[in-house]
Each structure stands twice: as structure tokens, then as C-alpha cells.
Coordinates of C-alpha atoms in Angstrom, one line a residue:
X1 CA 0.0 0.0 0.0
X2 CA 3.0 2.3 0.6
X3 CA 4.7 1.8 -2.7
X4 CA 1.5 2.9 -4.5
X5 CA 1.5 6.1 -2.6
X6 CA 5.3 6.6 -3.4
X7 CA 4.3 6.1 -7.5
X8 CA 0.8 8.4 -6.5
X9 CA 2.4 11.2 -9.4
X10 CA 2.1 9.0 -12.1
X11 CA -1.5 8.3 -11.4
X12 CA -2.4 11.6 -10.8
X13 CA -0.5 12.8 -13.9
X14 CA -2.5 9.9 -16.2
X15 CA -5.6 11.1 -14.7
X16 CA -5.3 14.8 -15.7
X17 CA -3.9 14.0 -19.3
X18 CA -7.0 11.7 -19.9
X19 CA -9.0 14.1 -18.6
X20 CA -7.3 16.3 -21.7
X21 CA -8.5 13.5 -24.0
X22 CA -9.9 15.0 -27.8
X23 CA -9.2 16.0 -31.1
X24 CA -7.3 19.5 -31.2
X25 CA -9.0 21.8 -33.5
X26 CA -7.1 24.5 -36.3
X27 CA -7.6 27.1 -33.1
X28 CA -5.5 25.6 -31.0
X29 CA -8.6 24.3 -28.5
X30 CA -10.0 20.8 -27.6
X31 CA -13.1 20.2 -29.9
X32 CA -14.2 17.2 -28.3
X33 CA -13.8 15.7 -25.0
X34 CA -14.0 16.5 -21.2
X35 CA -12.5 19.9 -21.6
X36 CA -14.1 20.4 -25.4
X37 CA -13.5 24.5 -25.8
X38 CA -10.7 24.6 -23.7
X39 CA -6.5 24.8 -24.6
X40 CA -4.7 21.8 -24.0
X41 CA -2.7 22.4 -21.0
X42 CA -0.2 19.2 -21.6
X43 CA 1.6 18.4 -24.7
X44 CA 2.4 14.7 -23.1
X45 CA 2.9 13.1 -19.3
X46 CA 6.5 14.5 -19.5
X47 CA 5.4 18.0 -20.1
X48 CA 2.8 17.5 -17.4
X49 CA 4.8 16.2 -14.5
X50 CA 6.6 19.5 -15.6
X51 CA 4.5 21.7 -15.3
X52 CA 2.0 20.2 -12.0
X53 CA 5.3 20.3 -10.2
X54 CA 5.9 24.4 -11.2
X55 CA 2.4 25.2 -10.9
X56 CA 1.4 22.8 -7.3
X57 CA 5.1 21.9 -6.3
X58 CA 6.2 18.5 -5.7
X59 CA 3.9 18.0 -2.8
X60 CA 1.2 19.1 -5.2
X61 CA 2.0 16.0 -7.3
X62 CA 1.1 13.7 -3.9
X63 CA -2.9 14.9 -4.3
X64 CA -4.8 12.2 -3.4
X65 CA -2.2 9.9 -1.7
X66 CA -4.1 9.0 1.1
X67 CA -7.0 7.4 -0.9
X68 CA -4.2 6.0 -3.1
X69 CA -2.9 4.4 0.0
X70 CA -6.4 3.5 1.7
X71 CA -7.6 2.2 -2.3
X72 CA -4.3 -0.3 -1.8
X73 CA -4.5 -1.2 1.6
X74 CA -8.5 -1.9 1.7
X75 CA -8.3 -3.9 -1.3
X76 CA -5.6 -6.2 -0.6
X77 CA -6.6 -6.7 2.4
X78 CA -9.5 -7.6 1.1
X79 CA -8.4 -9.9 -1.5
X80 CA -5.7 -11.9 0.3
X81 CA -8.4 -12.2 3.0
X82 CA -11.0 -13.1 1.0
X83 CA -8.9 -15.6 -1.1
X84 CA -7.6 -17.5 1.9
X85 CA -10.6 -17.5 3.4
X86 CA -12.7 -18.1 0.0
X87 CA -10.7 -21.7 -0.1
X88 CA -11.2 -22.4 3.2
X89 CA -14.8 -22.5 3.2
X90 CA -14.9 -24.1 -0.7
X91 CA -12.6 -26.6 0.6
X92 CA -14.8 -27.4 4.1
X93 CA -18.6 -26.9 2.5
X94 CA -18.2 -27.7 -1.2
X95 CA -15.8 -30.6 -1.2
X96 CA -13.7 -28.6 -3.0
X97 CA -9.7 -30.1 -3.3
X98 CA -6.2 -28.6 -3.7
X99 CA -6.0 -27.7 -7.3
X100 CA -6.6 -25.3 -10.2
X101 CA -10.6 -25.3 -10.0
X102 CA -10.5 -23.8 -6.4
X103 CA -7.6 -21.6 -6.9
X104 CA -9.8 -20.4 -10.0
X105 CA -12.7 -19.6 -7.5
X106 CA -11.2 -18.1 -4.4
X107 CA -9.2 -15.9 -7.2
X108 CA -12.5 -14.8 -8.8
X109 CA -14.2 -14.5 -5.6
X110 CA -10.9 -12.3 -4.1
X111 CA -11.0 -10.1 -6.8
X112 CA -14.6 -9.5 -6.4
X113 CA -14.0 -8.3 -2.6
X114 CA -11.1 -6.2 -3.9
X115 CA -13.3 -4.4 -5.7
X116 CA -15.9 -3.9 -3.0
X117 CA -13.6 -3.2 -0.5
X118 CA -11.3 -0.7 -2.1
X119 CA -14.4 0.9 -4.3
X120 CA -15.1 4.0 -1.9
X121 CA -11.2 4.9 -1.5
X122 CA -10.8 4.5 -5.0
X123 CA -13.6 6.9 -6.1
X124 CA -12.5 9.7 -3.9
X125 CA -8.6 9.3 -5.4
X126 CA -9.8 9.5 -8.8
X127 CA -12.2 12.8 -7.8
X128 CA -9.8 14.1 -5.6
X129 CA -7.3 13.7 -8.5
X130 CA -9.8 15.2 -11.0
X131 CA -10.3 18.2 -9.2
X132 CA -8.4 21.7 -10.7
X133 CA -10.6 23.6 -9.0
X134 CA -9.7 23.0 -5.5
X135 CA -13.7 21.5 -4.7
X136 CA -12.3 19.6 -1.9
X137 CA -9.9 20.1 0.6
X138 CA -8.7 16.1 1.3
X139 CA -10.2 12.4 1.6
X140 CA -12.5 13.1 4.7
X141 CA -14.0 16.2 2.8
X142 CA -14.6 14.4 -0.5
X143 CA -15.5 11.4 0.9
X144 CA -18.6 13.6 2.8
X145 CA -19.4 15.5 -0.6
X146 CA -19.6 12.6 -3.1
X147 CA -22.3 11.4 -0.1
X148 CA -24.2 14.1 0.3
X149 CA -24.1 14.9 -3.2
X150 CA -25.2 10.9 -3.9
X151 CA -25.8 8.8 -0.9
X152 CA -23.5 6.1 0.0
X153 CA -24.3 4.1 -3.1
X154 CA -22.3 6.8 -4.9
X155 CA -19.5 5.5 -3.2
X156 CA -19.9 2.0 -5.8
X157 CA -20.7 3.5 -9.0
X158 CA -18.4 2.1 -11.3
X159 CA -18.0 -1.3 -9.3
X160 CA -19.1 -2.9 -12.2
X161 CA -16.6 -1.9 -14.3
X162 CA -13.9 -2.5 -11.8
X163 CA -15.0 -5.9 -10.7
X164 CA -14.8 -7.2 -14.3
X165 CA -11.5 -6.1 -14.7
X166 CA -10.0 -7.3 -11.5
X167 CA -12.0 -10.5 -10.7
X168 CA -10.2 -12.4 -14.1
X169 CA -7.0 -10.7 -13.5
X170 CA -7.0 -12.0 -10.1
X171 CA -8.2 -15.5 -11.8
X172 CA -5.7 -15.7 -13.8
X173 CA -3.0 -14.2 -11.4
X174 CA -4.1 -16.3 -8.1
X175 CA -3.9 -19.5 -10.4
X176 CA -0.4 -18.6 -11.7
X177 CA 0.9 -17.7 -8.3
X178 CA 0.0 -21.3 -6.8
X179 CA 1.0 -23.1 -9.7
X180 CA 4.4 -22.1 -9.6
X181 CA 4.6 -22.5 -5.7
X182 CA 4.1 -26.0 -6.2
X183 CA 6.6 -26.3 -9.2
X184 CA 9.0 -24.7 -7.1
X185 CA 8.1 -26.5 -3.9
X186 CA 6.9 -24.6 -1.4
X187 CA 3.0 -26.1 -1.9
X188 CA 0.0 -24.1 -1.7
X189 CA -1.0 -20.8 -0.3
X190 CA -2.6 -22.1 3.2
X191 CA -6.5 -21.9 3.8

């Protein structure tokens, strides 16, 4: 969870140059897009890093670290927990044994809980992240606004999204990580 708050500037500098997304028109402004009517401010993620850390400082590039950090730390908490415990209770009250098909299903099931658990950290990063304007002052004062502004379901939208992404990844991963335990002989993750 730490590391991902150390590489926090590259995430915040992807976020603002997709926010920039669009076709440039002959005037020089963005025709389409988020910011349609509006100058590019970035020629590339090199020029941005540049100029976020002369316009907020280097500290400025660190906005939204502690959701970055909270995201991480919920979620994999989440997902090693959930895995572990996923192939304990497939193993006990499905008959479930040792092998590919169960490291398949706790990895699918892990992935699930990493998106549930690290869904309302990762909303505020990417708003807090988002945000030129200076709408909110840190995680506690986002996290408030985006639910007042849309109740605590707001804190979810886009689970759907995220949950299909991570549950195969974390199939595919969680498989390849016990597989090559047992080639390598140090057996199976323990549930």
C-alpha cells in the first residue's frame, strides 16, 4: 500500500492527461472531450509532470495519496483475506480439493472483494485527483461531498466496471501464483 503512494504522481499525472482526451481543433482548443473549448494544458505526461510540479510543487504531485494508500490497503486486504478464506470454506462446505478449480474460485471471488472493498477509496482518489478547481480540501472532505451529493451508493458507481476487470486478473494471477509455488516446492497458499 505504501509503494503505491510513493508512484501516487504518475497516477495523478494519467488522470489529468485523460481528462485532456480530444481531437485539437485548427484554433488551437480541444473540440471534443471532457474539456471540449478549452486549450490543451499538456503536450504529453512529461510536459505534465513538468508543469503540475511548477504550478502545485512537488507535494502538489502527492494529491490524493491518502486514498491512493487507503484504495491499496482496503483492497488487498480484502483480497488476500478473502482468497484465503474463500478456499477455506470451498474446501470445508463444497468438497472442493487442492487444485486449479479452487484456486480459480477463491481468485475470482478475491477479486470480487477487492473491488468492493477498495471501491469508496478509489472513487475519492480519482475525484480528488480530478479536481483543478480546489472542490475539496482532502479524503474526509470528498469522501462527505460525493455522499451528500449521492448517498453512500455513490461510493460504488463504477464497481461494475472495476469488478470485471480485477476478478479475471486475479483468476488468472491467483492461479499462476499457486501453480508455480508447487513447481517450485513450497506447496499451496494455506487456507
Amino acid at each position: 500500500a505504501l509503494f503505491s503512494g510513493i508512484v501516487n504522481p504518475a497516477d495523478l499525472v494519467k488522470i489529468r492527461v485523460q481528462a485532456e482526451a480530444g481531437r485539437v481543433g485548427p484554433s488551437g482548443m480541444l473540440e471534443t472531450g471532457l474539456r471540449a473549448g478549452h486549450p490543451p494544458q499538456f503536450a504529453n505526461s512529461v510536459h505534465a509532470f513538468v508543469v503540475m510540479s511548477r504550478t502545485h510543487g512537488v507535494a502538489g504531485l502527492f494529491r490524493g495519496c491518502s486514498a491512493t494508500v487507503a484504495r491499496a490497503a482496503l483492497g488487498r486486504g480484502a483480497q488476500l483475506s478473502g482468497y484465503d478464506h474463500s478456499k477455506h470454506l470451498l474446501k470445508k462446505h463444497a468438497g472442493m480439493k487442492e487444485g486449479v478449480p479452487l484456486h480459480m474460485v477463491g481468485s475470482f471471488l478475491s477479486g470480487l472483494a477487492f473491488a468492493t472493498a477498495s471501491a469508496p477509496a478509489d472513487i475519492v482518489k480519482t475525484r480528488l485527483m480530478a479536481d483543478t478547481q480546489g472542490k475539496y480540501r482532502g479524503f474526509a472532505d470528498c469522501l462527505a461531498g460525493v455522499v451528500k451529493e449521492g448517498g453512500p451508493l455513490a461510493l460504488f458507481r463504477g464497481w461494475t466496471p472495476s469488478a470485471a476487470r480485477l476478478a479475471p486478473h486475479f483468476t488468472l494471477s491467483g492461479v499462476l501464483m499457486e501453480q508455480v509455488r508447487s513447481l517450485v516446492g513450497v506447496g499451496y497458499f494455506a487456507a
